[in-house]
Structures are given as C-alpha cells and as structure tokens.
C-alpha cells in the first residue's frame, strides 16, 4: 500500500492493443513510472516499450523473463494478455504487486477455486486485485449502478452494447465470436461468453440489493444477403455477419436486469441488429425513465475509443487499488475512482 505522492511504479503485462494504449498513457502521465514490460513474443524481447507502442523510446525494454519482472520493485501490474493465467496472477500478487486487469474478473464468486487462490495470494503479498474494462467492467456494472442513484423506482435495467466490427482487423476473437460461421454453429457456442457478463450482472444486482434466481440467454444471428467485404476479410452471404446476444437476470420471476450485445459487420443485415455507431446504452425503466449513453464523438480524434475506454477504465483505478487494503477489490469495494494525472 502506498500513500505518498511519488509516481506509481507500474509494469505493463503484454503489449497488444490494450497494452500499447497503456504504455503510451504511462509515458504521458507524470503520476506513473513505467518500470517493466512483459511480452510473450521472442521478437519483442529486448525491444524498447516506447517503440512497441509507436512512440519515442522510453528506456524500458520488454522482456519474456517473468522472474525478472516478479523480482522488480513495482507497485502495480496492468495485466492485459489474451487470456488469463492464474499461476502468473498468483505469483504477481504474492510478489507484492497489486494487479489491475480488463480480463473479466469483475465480480468473482467467493467459492470459485480461482477466487480462493487469488484472495490467498493477495493476503500473502499484501496486495489487491481489481478488474474493469468497458464491458464487462464499466458500462453494465459501475456506470449502471451509479446511474441508478438518479431513480426513484426501477422496473428493469437494460444495458446494450453496440459494436461495429466492420473496421476491426482479422483476429481469432472475431471467429470465436461467431462471425463468418454457419448460423447453426454460432447458436451452438453462444453460451460461452455468459460467465464474464454474469459477473457484471451479478455485481449490479448485488449493488441494487437483488438476488438473481437464474440467468436466461438468447441469441439472434443475422446474415448479409450478399458477400460482405470488411476489414477482416469477406463474410460470404448467408454466414453470420451480426448477432444479438441477450442475457437476462431473473428476479422474482421477471427479467430485472437485461444485458444485450449487438455486434455487427454492417447495418444492412437480415434481420437488422441495430444501426449506428459503437456505443453503450444503459436504460432505466421506471421513474423517471432514463437513458445514459457512452459514445465517442465522431470528431473527437480517437481512432480507438472502445479500446481506450477499456484500458483507461482499469489504469485510472490504479491509484485507488494500490491504496486499498489487501484482497480482491470489486467496484462495490472501491471508491468510484479518483483518476490522477489526466490533465497532462
Ligand atoms: N473488459 C473489456 O471491456 C475488454 C475489452 C477489450 C478487451 N478486453 C480484454 O483485454 C485483453 C487484451 O486485449 P487486446 O485488445 O490488447 O488484445 P490483443 O491486441 O489481441 O493483445 C493481446 C496480447 O496478449 C499477448 N498474447 C499473445 N498470445 C497469447 C497467449 N496465448 N496467451 C496470453 N497472452 C498472449 C500478446 O502480447 P505480447 O505480444 O506482448 O506477448 C498479445 O498482443 C484481452 O484478454 C481482451 O479479452 C477486455
């Protein structure tokens, strides 16, 4: 735990899109001091972190040597690999480094084996662990919870994620989501993503004092009538080019909280998924009926608002997380956040 005003010494774990945004931020924000960078890539081993992030050299090189980073004197690790490795997370927490991550541990179940291991590691290292991200991690949990403070009655909370993937480069993630597959195959795999969203729904429900009886999921897939050329390639006519995944938290027999993810490669699909730009919409049905929308300004200058939101929703909590007592710290445990150094 640190309380002084010295810069927080941070390690960036992995240098993908989110990692690079974070490295650029750590370089620009005087309240951070980039102490180390982990990479899985032999080609990036020994390369300056600034160069990996598309800026001037920073004098900190990326390394594939985990032990070197575990031995480093640092306050916090921003953990942003493709997928989590619980052994690594445990080792980092036990080594005395707090960890923040957008990897979906938004509201871990206390009896889950991974949760037990992470809690024990936090206690052993005197460290804290926090998970955020734009969604899961922000729009459907902390934003919705804070927004609910404006309501005098709630009948339902509906959180809608709209992501236009037409500009996204080809990736395993797009295939894993089901784009380009047969509609039947997408139907077979759509429950895979429930866990991370159910943690966010669970956090919101707990914050609102609700007990969720069960979750229900649904999937609508949409296709293009003709071959669709997008940044990731060509989606043949009749293959999945859009989808709406819907999760409902049933409380007292009715869907009290609804999350829906509307992901599309085009607006003109059958059936239509939704029009317009990527955005996050939180609708409060009740008194008064209220809508909150998070959307990048078209002329705002950011080419990658969604990933910047993801990285910064986590990085901006680092000062609060290093000051927090040991243990897993969810949005229900931490203050709403006191970002430092943003006016740089
Ligand atoms: N909660 C949210 O709202 C939200 C939103 C977006 C993304 N995310 C999550 O954030 C993480 C990072 O996203 P991203 O856009 O930066 O992804 P990305 O561009 O694909 O980068 C992931 C990085 O992970 C490393 N990596 C490669 N293979 C790996 C493997 N087999 N195991 C572990 N790490 C591997 C690589 O870094 P090196 O080359 O340095 O090794 C790679 O660049 C992902 O897990 C993603 O699911 C969360």
mmCIF file of C-alpha atoms and ligand atoms in Angstrom:
data_model
loop_
_atom_site.group_PDB
_atom_site.id
_atom_site.type_symbol
_atom_site.label_atom_id
_atom_site.label_comp_id
_atom_site.label_asym_id
_atom_site.label_seq_id
_atom_site.Cartn_x
_atom_site.Cartn_y
_atom_site.Cartn_z
ATOM 1 C CA UNK A 1 0.000 0.000 0.000
ATOM 2 C CA UNK A 2 1.434 3.443 -0.877
ATOM 3 C CA UNK A 3 0.083 6.771 0.259
ATOM 4 C CA UNK A 4 2.799 9.192 -0.862
ATOM 5 C CA UNK A 5 2.564 11.392 -3.922
ATOM 6 C CA UNK A 6 5.514 9.731 -5.701
ATOM 7 C CA UNK A 7 4.747 8.233 -9.122
ATOM 8 C CA UNK A 8 3.255 4.749 -9.003
ATOM 9 C CA UNK A 9 5.708 2.222 -10.452
ATOM 10 C CA UNK A 10 3.825 0.101 -12.973
ATOM 11 C CA UNK A 11 4.502 -2.987 -15.063
ATOM 12 C CA UNK A 12 2.646 -3.493 -18.340
ATOM 13 C CA UNK A 13 1.858 -7.199 -18.854
ATOM 14 C CA UNK A 14 1.597 -7.814 -22.636
ATOM 15 C CA UNK A 15 1.764 -5.387 -25.480
ATOM 16 C CA UNK A 16 -1.352 -5.943 -27.590
ATOM 17 C CA UNK A 17 -3.800 -3.141 -28.403
ATOM 18 C CA UNK A 18 -4.724 -2.524 -24.765
ATOM 19 C CA UNK A 19 -1.107 -2.836 -23.612
ATOM 20 C CA UNK A 20 0.117 -0.304 -26.159
ATOM 21 C CA UNK A 21 -2.538 2.249 -25.203
ATOM 22 C CA UNK A 22 -1.477 1.789 -21.585
ATOM 23 C CA UNK A 23 2.249 2.170 -22.342
ATOM 24 C CA UNK A 24 1.545 5.446 -24.155
ATOM 25 C CA UNK A 25 -0.506 6.606 -21.192
ATOM 26 C CA UNK A 26 2.109 5.597 -18.601
ATOM 27 C CA UNK A 27 4.677 7.571 -20.634
ATOM 28 C CA UNK A 28 2.490 10.690 -20.770
ATOM 29 C CA UNK A 29 1.030 10.695 -17.237
ATOM 30 C CA UNK A 30 3.547 12.024 -14.667
ATOM 31 C CA UNK A 31 1.839 10.120 -11.830
ATOM 32 C CA UNK A 32 3.096 6.839 -13.331
ATOM 33 C CA UNK A 33 6.599 5.468 -13.764
ATOM 34 C CA UNK A 34 6.827 2.547 -16.207
ATOM 35 C CA UNK A 35 9.154 0.054 -14.508
ATOM 36 C CA UNK A 36 8.850 -3.009 -16.737
ATOM 37 C CA UNK A 37 7.014 -4.682 -19.608
ATOM 38 C CA UNK A 38 6.233 -8.366 -20.143
ATOM 39 C CA UNK A 39 5.769 -9.874 -23.591
ATOM 40 C CA UNK A 40 5.104 -13.435 -24.746
ATOM 41 C CA UNK A 41 6.860 -12.664 -28.023
ATOM 42 C CA UNK A 42 10.510 -13.576 -28.598
ATOM 43 C CA UNK A 43 10.587 -10.966 -31.374
ATOM 44 C CA UNK A 44 9.690 -8.205 -28.878
ATOM 45 C CA UNK A 45 12.153 -9.401 -26.193
ATOM 46 C CA UNK A 46 14.654 -6.576 -25.578
ATOM 47 C CA UNK A 47 12.736 -4.045 -27.691
ATOM 48 C CA UNK A 48 12.061 -0.639 -26.127
ATOM 49 C CA UNK A 49 8.469 -0.341 -24.843
ATOM 50 C CA UNK A 50 8.035 3.063 -26.483
ATOM 51 C CA UNK A 51 8.855 1.618 -29.888
ATOM 52 C CA UNK A 52 6.415 -1.258 -29.312
ATOM 53 C CA UNK A 53 3.725 1.330 -28.520
ATOM 54 C CA UNK A 54 4.515 3.554 -31.518
ATOM 55 C CA UNK A 55 6.155 6.405 -29.588
ATOM 56 C CA UNK A 56 9.723 7.507 -28.819
ATOM 57 C CA UNK A 57 11.942 5.109 -26.840
ATOM 58 C CA UNK A 58 11.263 5.126 -23.086
ATOM 59 C CA UNK A 59 14.418 3.380 -21.878
ATOM 60 C CA UNK A 60 12.377 0.382 -20.660
ATOM 61 C CA UNK A 61 12.650 -2.814 -22.673
ATOM 62 C CA UNK A 62 10.094 -5.599 -22.918
ATOM 63 C CA UNK A 63 11.126 -8.991 -21.592
ATOM 64 C CA UNK A 64 9.862 -12.563 -21.828
ATOM 65 C CA UNK A 65 11.519 -13.253 -18.450
ATOM 66 C CA UNK A 66 8.694 -13.438 -15.896
ATOM 67 C CA UNK A 67 11.089 -13.993 -12.971
ATOM 68 C CA UNK A 68 12.865 -10.728 -13.759
ATOM 69 C CA UNK A 69 9.566 -8.851 -13.507
ATOM 70 C CA UNK A 70 8.484 -10.740 -10.379
ATOM 71 C CA UNK A 71 11.724 -9.603 -8.721
ATOM 72 C CA UNK A 72 11.226 -5.989 -9.838
ATOM 73 C CA UNK A 73 10.295 -3.310 -7.328
ATOM 74 C CA UNK A 74 6.896 -2.153 -8.643
ATOM 75 C CA UNK A 75 3.547 -1.158 -7.136
ATOM 76 C CA UNK A 76 1.110 -2.439 -9.736
ATOM 77 C CA UNK A 77 0.810 -4.588 -12.844
ATOM 78 C CA UNK A 78 -1.643 -3.750 -15.616
ATOM 79 C CA UNK A 79 -2.380 -7.314 -16.730
ATOM 80 C CA UNK A 80 -3.640 -7.393 -20.357
ATOM 81 C CA UNK A 81 -2.763 -10.697 -22.074
ATOM 82 C CA UNK A 82 -5.047 -12.504 -24.466
ATOM 83 C CA UNK A 83 -6.212 -14.859 -21.745
ATOM 84 C CA UNK A 84 -5.553 -15.082 -18.022
ATOM 85 C CA UNK A 85 -3.016 -17.387 -16.407
ATOM 86 C CA UNK A 86 -3.934 -17.886 -12.761
ATOM 87 C CA UNK A 87 -0.410 -19.089 -11.885
ATOM 88 C CA UNK A 88 1.012 -15.786 -13.194
ATOM 89 C CA UNK A 89 -1.618 -13.705 -11.404
ATOM 90 C CA UNK A 90 -0.945 -15.564 -8.163
ATOM 91 C CA UNK A 91 2.818 -15.072 -8.500
ATOM 92 C CA UNK A 92 2.462 -11.349 -9.223
ATOM 93 C CA UNK A 93 0.166 -10.785 -6.245
ATOM 94 C CA UNK A 94 2.403 -12.853 -3.947
ATOM 95 C CA UNK A 95 5.448 -10.863 -5.134
ATOM 96 C CA UNK A 96 3.940 -7.709 -3.614
ATOM 97 C CA UNK A 97 2.468 -6.191 -6.765
ATOM 98 C CA UNK A 98 -1.134 -5.067 -6.980
ATOM 99 C CA UNK A 99 -2.836 -6.164 -10.184
ATOM 100 C CA UNK A 100 -5.480 -4.453 -12.321
ATOM 101 C CA UNK A 101 -6.920 -6.115 -15.409
ATOM 102 C CA UNK A 102 -9.681 -5.888 -18.024
ATOM 103 C CA UNK A 103 -9.894 -9.693 -18.251
ATOM 104 C CA UNK A 104 -13.350 -10.173 -16.797
ATOM 105 C CA UNK A 105 -12.865 -10.916 -13.061
ATOM 106 C CA UNK A 106 -15.422 -8.178 -12.385
ATOM 107 C CA UNK A 107 -17.276 -9.910 -9.542
ATOM 108 C CA UNK A 108 -15.667 -13.300 -8.875
ATOM 109 C CA UNK A 109 -17.751 -15.845 -6.996
ATOM 110 C CA UNK A 110 -16.251 -16.229 -3.500
ATOM 111 C CA UNK A 111 -16.365 -20.049 -3.585
ATOM 112 C CA UNK A 112 -14.716 -20.338 -7.003
ATOM 113 C CA UNK A 113 -11.334 -22.078 -6.812
ATOM 114 C CA UNK A 114 -9.620 -19.273 -8.740
ATOM 115 C CA UNK A 115 -11.093 -16.660 -6.418
ATOM 116 C CA UNK A 116 -9.835 -18.542 -3.367
ATOM 117 C CA UNK A 117 -6.335 -18.729 -4.877
ATOM 118 C CA UNK A 118 -6.299 -15.022 -5.796
ATOM 119 C CA UNK A 119 -7.567 -13.980 -2.353
ATOM 120 C CA UNK A 120 -4.863 -16.068 -0.670
ATOM 121 C CA UNK A 121 -2.197 -14.559 -2.930
ATOM 122 C CA UNK A 122 -3.404 -11.047 -2.075
ATOM 123 C CA UNK A 123 -3.176 -11.788 1.644
ATOM 124 C CA UNK A 124 0.283 -13.338 1.276
ATOM 125 C CA UNK A 125 1.608 -10.401 -0.764
ATOM 126 C CA UNK A 126 -0.303 -7.620 0.998
ATOM 127 C CA UNK A 127 -1.761 -6.714 -2.385
ATOM 128 C CA UNK A 128 -5.073 -6.002 -4.127
ATOM 129 C CA UNK A 129 -6.639 -7.209 -7.339
ATOM 130 C CA UNK A 130 -9.196 -5.289 -9.395
ATOM 131 C CA UNK A 131 -10.879 -5.996 -12.716
ATOM 132 C CA UNK A 132 -12.570 -3.473 -15.002
ATOM 133 C CA UNK A 133 -12.841 -2.837 -18.756
ATOM 134 C CA UNK A 134 -15.543 -1.028 -20.725
ATOM 135 C CA UNK A 135 -17.854 -4.065 -20.794
ATOM 136 C CA UNK A 136 -17.700 -6.156 -18.781
ATOM 137 C CA UNK A 137 -16.286 -3.898 -16.117
ATOM 138 C CA UNK A 138 -17.826 -0.452 -16.531
ATOM 139 C CA UNK A 139 -20.937 0.151 -18.652
ATOM 140 C CA UNK A 140 -23.115 -2.598 -17.189
ATOM 141 C CA UNK A 141 -21.870 -2.524 -13.633
ATOM 142 C CA UNK A 142 -20.338 0.643 -12.165
ATOM 143 C CA UNK A 143 -21.941 3.060 -14.670
ATOM 144 C CA UNK A 144 -25.341 1.386 -14.290
ATOM 145 C CA UNK A 145 -25.001 1.283 -10.514
ATOM 146 C CA UNK A 146 -24.032 4.951 -10.206
ATOM 147 C CA UNK A 147 -26.784 5.880 -12.698
ATOM 148 C CA UNK A 148 -29.375 4.057 -10.611
ATOM 149 C CA UNK A 149 -28.809 6.685 -7.913
ATOM 150 C CA UNK A 150 -30.943 9.045 -10.050
ATOM 151 C CA UNK A 151 -34.012 6.798 -9.981
ATOM 152 C CA UNK A 152 -36.962 6.791 -7.572
ATOM 153 C CA UNK A 153 -38.241 3.399 -8.872
ATOM 154 C CA UNK A 154 -36.732 0.723 -11.082
ATOM 155 C CA UNK A 155 -38.729 -1.818 -13.096
ATOM 156 C CA UNK A 156 -35.843 -3.011 -15.250
ATOM 157 C CA UNK A 157 -32.282 -2.058 -16.202
ATOM 158 C CA UNK A 158 -31.311 -2.753 -19.818
ATOM 159 C CA UNK A 159 -27.647 -2.473 -20.798
ATOM 160 C CA UNK A 160 -26.964 -2.553 -24.531
ATOM 161 C CA UNK A 161 -23.530 -2.850 -26.085
ATOM 162 C CA UNK A 162 -23.336 -1.891 -29.762
ATOM 163 C CA UNK A 163 -20.084 -2.785 -31.511
ATOM 164 C CA UNK A 164 -19.484 -2.241 -35.208
ATOM 165 C CA UNK A 165 -16.665 -4.654 -36.094
ATOM 166 C CA UNK A 166 -16.500 -3.699 -39.787
ATOM 167 C CA UNK A 167 -13.195 -1.824 -39.279
ATOM 168 C CA UNK A 168 -11.656 -4.455 -36.978
ATOM 169 C CA UNK A 169 -8.653 -6.331 -38.385
ATOM 170 C CA UNK A 170 -8.850 -10.092 -38.716
ATOM 171 C CA UNK A 171 -8.442 -11.886 -35.375
ATOM 172 C CA UNK A 172 -9.177 -15.164 -33.636
ATOM 173 C CA UNK A 173 -11.570 -13.192 -31.446
ATOM 174 C CA UNK A 174 -13.896 -12.378 -34.358
ATOM 175 C CA UNK A 175 -14.015 -16.035 -35.335
ATOM 176 C CA UNK A 176 -14.545 -17.064 -31.720
ATOM 177 C CA UNK A 177 -17.479 -14.652 -31.525
ATOM 178 C CA UNK A 178 -19.040 -16.496 -34.451
ATOM 179 C CA UNK A 179 -18.606 -14.065 -37.349
ATOM 180 C CA UNK A 180 -18.333 -15.826 -40.704
ATOM 181 C CA UNK A 181 -19.625 -19.135 -39.317
ATOM 182 C CA UNK A 182 -22.765 -21.012 -40.121
ATOM 183 C CA UNK A 183 -25.660 -19.613 -38.088
ATOM 184 C CA UNK A 184 -26.231 -23.074 -36.539
ATOM 185 C CA UNK A 185 -22.632 -23.196 -35.285
ATOM 186 C CA UNK A 186 -22.950 -19.758 -33.687
ATOM 187 C CA UNK A 187 -26.048 -20.989 -31.873
ATOM 188 C CA UNK A 188 -24.119 -23.967 -30.513
ATOM 189 C CA UNK A 189 -21.360 -21.801 -28.923
ATOM 190 C CA UNK A 190 -23.180 -18.684 -27.779
ATOM 191 C CA UNK A 191 -23.306 -19.566 -24.076
ATOM 192 C CA UNK A 192 -19.513 -19.403 -23.825
ATOM 193 C CA UNK A 193 -19.452 -15.700 -23.012
ATOM 194 C CA UNK A 194 -22.060 -15.847 -20.265
ATOM 195 C CA UNK A 195 -19.649 -16.076 -17.362
ATOM 196 C CA UNK A 196 -17.935 -12.699 -17.746
ATOM 197 C CA UNK A 197 -21.240 -10.925 -18.282
ATOM 198 C CA UNK A 198 -22.961 -12.791 -15.463
ATOM 199 C CA UNK A 199 -20.255 -11.404 -13.145
ATOM 200 C CA UNK A 200 -21.151 -7.858 -14.240
ATOM 201 C CA UNK A 201 -24.877 -8.548 -13.911
ATOM 202 C CA UNK A 202 -24.195 -10.125 -10.528
ATOM 203 C CA UNK A 203 -22.290 -7.047 -9.382
ATOM 204 C CA UNK A 204 -25.124 -4.739 -10.460
ATOM 205 C CA UNK A 205 -27.751 -6.995 -8.877
ATOM 206 C CA UNK A 206 -25.816 -7.166 -5.605
ATOM 207 C CA UNK A 207 -25.300 -3.406 -5.672
ATOM 208 C CA UNK A 208 -29.054 -2.984 -6.060
ATOM 209 C CA UNK A 209 -29.821 -5.490 -3.295
ATOM 210 C CA UNK A 210 -31.323 -8.089 -5.654
ATOM 211 C CA UNK A 211 -30.925 -11.858 -5.532
ATOM 212 C CA UNK A 212 -30.798 -13.404 -9.010
ATOM 213 C CA UNK A 213 -32.865 -16.611 -9.221
ATOM 214 C CA UNK A 214 -31.386 -17.693 -12.550
ATOM 215 C CA UNK A 215 -29.979 -16.418 -15.838
ATOM 216 C CA UNK A 216 -31.512 -16.888 -19.257
ATOM 217 C CA UNK A 217 -29.635 -16.389 -22.528
ATOM 218 C CA UNK A 218 -30.745 -15.876 -26.075
ATOM 219 C CA UNK A 219 -29.067 -15.376 -29.419
ATOM 220 C CA UNK A 220 -30.273 -13.834 -32.645
ATOM 221 C CA UNK A 221 -27.948 -14.135 -35.626
ATOM 222 C CA UNK A 222 -28.131 -12.030 -38.752
ATOM 223 C CA UNK A 223 -26.708 -12.614 -42.199
ATOM 224 C CA UNK A 224 -25.940 -10.498 -45.209
ATOM 225 C CA UNK A 225 -27.856 -11.202 -48.423
ATOM 226 C CA UNK A 226 -24.649 -10.697 -50.430
ATOM 227 C CA UNK A 227 -20.926 -11.220 -49.773
ATOM 228 C CA UNK A 228 -19.734 -8.561 -47.331
ATOM 229 C CA UNK A 229 -16.230 -7.069 -47.614
ATOM 230 C CA UNK A 230 -14.975 -5.797 -44.232
ATOM 231 C CA UNK A 231 -11.518 -5.061 -42.776
ATOM 232 C CA UNK A 232 -11.137 -8.656 -41.550
ATOM 233 C CA UNK A 233 -11.952 -10.170 -44.952
ATOM 234 C CA UNK A 234 -15.059 -11.324 -46.808
ATOM 235 C CA UNK A 235 -18.099 -12.692 -44.993
ATOM 236 C CA UNK A 236 -19.974 -14.835 -47.503
ATOM 237 C CA UNK A 237 -23.700 -14.309 -47.991
ATOM 238 C CA UNK A 238 -25.685 -16.429 -45.545
ATOM 239 C CA UNK A 239 -22.890 -16.633 -42.926
ATOM 240 C CA UNK A 240 -23.045 -14.827 -39.593
ATOM 241 C CA UNK A 241 -22.469 -11.081 -40.087
ATOM 242 C CA UNK A 242 -24.247 -9.815 -36.981
ATOM 243 C CA UNK A 243 -25.656 -11.067 -33.721
ATOM 244 C CA UNK A 244 -27.551 -10.020 -30.657
ATOM 245 C CA UNK A 245 -26.630 -11.900 -27.503
ATOM 246 C CA UNK A 246 -29.054 -11.353 -24.667
ATOM 247 C CA UNK A 247 -28.693 -12.293 -21.018
ATOM 248 C CA UNK A 248 -31.491 -11.856 -18.503
ATOM 249 C CA UNK A 249 -31.168 -11.947 -14.732
ATOM 250 C CA UNK A 250 -34.470 -13.303 -13.461
ATOM 251 C CA UNK A 251 -35.524 -11.857 -10.108
ATOM 252 C CA UNK A 252 -38.915 -12.806 -8.628
ATOM 253 C CA UNK A 253 -39.948 -14.373 -11.922
ATOM 254 C CA UNK A 254 -39.140 -11.486 -14.248
ATOM 255 C CA UNK A 255 -36.056 -10.129 -16.033
ATOM 256 C CA UNK A 256 -34.910 -7.361 -13.714
ATOM 257 C CA UNK A 257 -31.559 -6.827 -15.453
ATOM 258 C CA UNK A 258 -31.039 -7.387 -19.169
ATOM 259 C CA UNK A 259 -27.687 -7.239 -20.967
ATOM 260 C CA UNK A 260 -27.648 -7.365 -24.735
ATOM 261 C CA UNK A 261 -24.617 -7.240 -27.007
ATOM 262 C CA UNK A 262 -25.371 -6.161 -30.543
ATOM 263 C CA UNK A 263 -22.339 -6.942 -32.669
ATOM 264 C CA UNK A 264 -22.407 -6.282 -36.395
ATOM 265 C CA UNK A 265 -20.328 -6.071 -39.532
ATOM 266 C CA UNK A 266 -22.866 -3.833 -41.328
ATOM 267 C CA UNK A 267 -26.140 -2.032 -40.706
ATOM 268 C CA UNK A 268 -27.986 -3.701 -43.573
ATOM 269 C CA UNK A 269 -28.458 -7.247 -42.251
ATOM 270 C CA UNK A 270 -31.324 -9.722 -42.083
ATOM 271 C CA UNK A 271 -32.736 -9.359 -39.512
ATOM 272 C CA UNK A 272 -31.414 -5.907 -38.652
ATOM 273 C CA UNK A 273 -29.273 -5.943 -35.498
ATOM 274 C CA UNK A 274 -29.103 -2.200 -34.822
ATOM 275 C CA UNK A 275 -27.992 0.884 -36.730
ATOM 276 C CA UNK A 276 -25.409 3.482 -35.872
ATOM 277 C CA UNK A 277 -22.023 3.735 -34.215
ATOM 278 C CA UNK A 278 -20.486 1.608 -31.468
ATOM 279 C CA UNK A 279 -21.850 2.690 -28.108
ATOM 280 C CA UNK A 280 -23.017 1.584 -24.656
ATOM 281 C CA UNK A 281 -26.558 2.391 -23.573
ATOM 282 C CA UNK A 282 -27.912 1.999 -20.045
ATOM 283 C CA UNK A 283 -31.696 2.282 -19.878
ATOM 284 C CA UNK A 284 -33.504 2.583 -16.587
ATOM 285 C CA UNK A 285 -37.170 1.667 -16.933
ATOM 286 C CA UNK A 286 -39.096 3.076 -14.015
ATOM 287 C CA UNK A 287 -39.455 6.536 -12.533
ATOM 288 C CA UNK A 288 -38.180 8.522 -14.264
ATOM 289 C CA UNK A 289 -37.358 6.504 -17.401
ATOM 290 C CA UNK A 290 -33.725 7.469 -18.019
ATOM 291 C CA UNK A 291 -31.056 6.686 -20.613
ATOM 292 C CA UNK A 292 -27.280 7.043 -20.304
ATOM 293 C CA UNK A 293 -25.193 6.625 -23.465
ATOM 294 C CA UNK A 294 -21.414 6.344 -23.811
ATOM 295 C CA UNK A 295 -20.401 7.099 -27.391
ATOM 296 C CA UNK A 296 -17.231 8.507 -28.939
ATOM 297 C CA UNK A 297 -17.651 11.913 -30.524
ATOM 298 C CA UNK A 298 -17.207 11.418 -34.302
ATOM 299 C CA UNK A 299 -14.814 14.385 -34.439
ATOM 300 C CA UNK A 300 -13.144 13.551 -31.146
ATOM 301 C CA UNK A 301 -9.804 12.482 -32.652
ATOM 302 C CA UNK A 302 -9.713 8.993 -31.102
ATOM 303 C CA UNK A 303 -9.358 6.176 -33.603
ATOM 304 C CA UNK A 304 -9.852 3.505 -30.993
ATOM 305 C CA UNK A 305 -12.241 4.816 -28.351
ATOM 306 C CA UNK A 306 -13.525 1.397 -27.253
ATOM 307 C CA UNK A 307 -10.067 0.036 -26.501
ATOM 308 C CA UNK A 308 -9.007 3.318 -24.880
ATOM 309 C CA UNK A 309 -12.068 3.126 -22.621
ATOM 310 C CA UNK A 310 -11.136 -0.449 -21.771
ATOM 311 C CA UNK A 311 -7.520 0.348 -20.902
ATOM 312 C CA UNK A 312 -8.256 3.561 -19.048
ATOM 313 C CA UNK A 313 -11.198 2.249 -17.014
ATOM 314 C CA UNK A 314 -8.611 -0.034 -15.431
ATOM 315 C CA UNK A 315 -5.493 2.167 -15.442
ATOM 316 C CA UNK A 316 -7.407 5.078 -13.897
ATOM 317 C CA UNK A 317 -8.181 2.897 -10.862
ATOM 318 C CA UNK A 318 -4.510 2.064 -10.167
ATOM 319 C CA UNK A 319 -4.029 4.810 -7.575
ATOM 320 C CA UNK A 320 -7.124 3.635 -5.683
ATOM 321 C CA UNK A 321 -6.115 -0.013 -5.950
ATOM 322 C CA UNK A 322 -2.583 0.480 -4.577
ATOM 323 C CA UNK A 323 -4.099 2.433 -1.662
ATOM 324 C CA UNK A 324 -6.717 -0.269 -0.949
ATOM 325 C CA UNK A 325 -6.363 -2.995 1.691
ATOM 326 C CA UNK A 326 -5.261 -6.462 0.526
ATOM 327 C CA UNK A 327 -7.776 -8.644 -1.311
ATOM 328 C CA UNK A 328 -9.968 -8.726 -4.406
ATOM 329 C CA UNK A 329 -11.429 -5.252 -4.735
ATOM 330 C CA UNK A 330 -14.538 -5.009 -6.916
ATOM 331 C CA UNK A 331 -16.402 -1.843 -7.835
ATOM 332 C CA UNK A 332 -18.542 -2.478 -4.754
ATOM 333 C CA UNK A 333 -15.453 -2.274 -2.525
ATOM 334 C CA UNK A 334 -13.546 0.621 -4.102
ATOM 335 C CA UNK A 335 -14.492 4.303 -4.237
ATOM 336 C CA UNK A 336 -15.877 5.438 -7.610
ATOM 337 C CA UNK A 337 -12.309 6.244 -8.591
ATOM 338 C CA UNK A 338 -10.001 9.215 -8.293
ATOM 339 C CA UNK A 339 -8.002 9.277 -11.558
ATOM 340 C CA UNK A 340 -4.693 11.123 -11.288
ATOM 341 C CA UNK A 341 -2.653 12.974 -13.903
ATOM 342 C CA UNK A 342 -5.282 13.062 -16.648
ATOM 343 C CA UNK A 343 -4.732 16.786 -17.236
ATOM 344 C CA UNK A 344 -1.250 16.151 -18.563
HETATM 345 N N1 LIG B 1 -13.431 -5.930 -20.383
HETATM 346 C C1 LIG B 1 -13.427 -5.319 -21.547
HETATM 347 O O1 LIG B 1 -14.214 -4.415 -21.800
HETATM 348 C C2 LIG B 1 -12.426 -5.702 -22.609
HETATM 349 C C3 LIG B 1 -12.457 -5.055 -23.844
HETATM 350 C C4 LIG B 1 -11.470 -5.369 -24.784
HETATM 351 C C5 LIG B 1 -10.512 -6.331 -24.497
HETATM 352 N N2 LIG B 1 -10.533 -6.964 -23.297
HETATM 353 C C6 LIG B 1 -9.514 -7.978 -22.991
HETATM 354 O O2 LIG B 1 -8.238 -7.350 -22.871
HETATM 355 C C7 LIG B 1 -7.222 -8.268 -23.268
HETATM 356 C C8 LIG B 1 -6.266 -7.567 -24.224
HETATM 357 O O3 LIG B 1 -6.990 -7.137 -25.357
HETATM 358 P P1 LIG B 1 -6.201 -6.595 -26.637
HETATM 359 O O4 LIG B 1 -7.186 -5.890 -27.491
HETATM 360 O O5 LIG B 1 -4.969 -5.892 -26.203
HETATM 361 O O6 LIG B 1 -5.820 -7.983 -27.316
HETATM 362 P P2 LIG B 1 -4.660 -8.223 -28.382
HETATM 363 O O7 LIG B 1 -4.393 -6.992 -29.158
HETATM 364 O O8 LIG B 1 -5.001 -9.468 -29.090
HETATM 365 O O9 LIG B 1 -3.372 -8.438 -27.476
HETATM 366 C C9 LIG B 1 -3.253 -9.497 -26.560
HETATM 367 C C10 LIG B 1 -1.781 -9.705 -26.269
HETATM 368 O O10 LIG B 1 -1.660 -10.856 -25.446
HETATM 369 C C11 LIG B 1 -0.391 -11.471 -25.723
HETATM 370 N N3 LIG B 1 -0.609 -12.865 -26.132
HETATM 371 C C12 LIG B 1 -0.469 -13.431 -27.348
HETATM 372 N N4 LIG B 1 -0.733 -14.740 -27.309
HETATM 373 C C13 LIG B 1 -1.043 -15.009 -26.027
HETATM 374 C C14 LIG B 1 -1.412 -16.187 -25.337
HETATM 375 N N5 LIG B 1 -1.517 -17.361 -25.965
HETATM 376 N N6 LIG B 1 -1.670 -16.099 -24.018
HETATM 377 C C15 LIG B 1 -1.585 -14.927 -23.370
HETATM 378 N N7 LIG B 1 -1.218 -13.763 -23.970
HETATM 379 C C16 LIG B 1 -0.963 -13.813 -25.278
HETATM 380 C C17 LIG B 1 0.243 -10.685 -26.832
HETATM 381 O O11 LIG B 1 1.079 -9.701 -26.243
HETATM 382 P P3 LIG B 1 2.661 -9.767 -26.485
HETATM 383 O O12 LIG B 1 2.843 -9.722 -27.972
HETATM 384 O O13 LIG B 1 3.252 -8.618 -25.782
HETATM 385 O O14 LIG B 1 3.071 -11.086 -25.909
HETATM 386 C C18 LIG B 1 -0.928 -10.007 -27.487
HETATM 387 O O15 LIG B 1 -0.533 -8.863 -28.174
HETATM 388 C C19 LIG B 1 -7.945 -9.470 -23.895
HETATM 389 O O16 LIG B 1 -7.944 -10.524 -22.977
HETATM 390 C C20 LIG B 1 -9.364 -8.974 -24.113
HETATM 391 O O17 LIG B 1 -10.314 -10.006 -23.995
HETATM 392 C C21 LIG B 1 -11.452 -6.662 -22.341
#
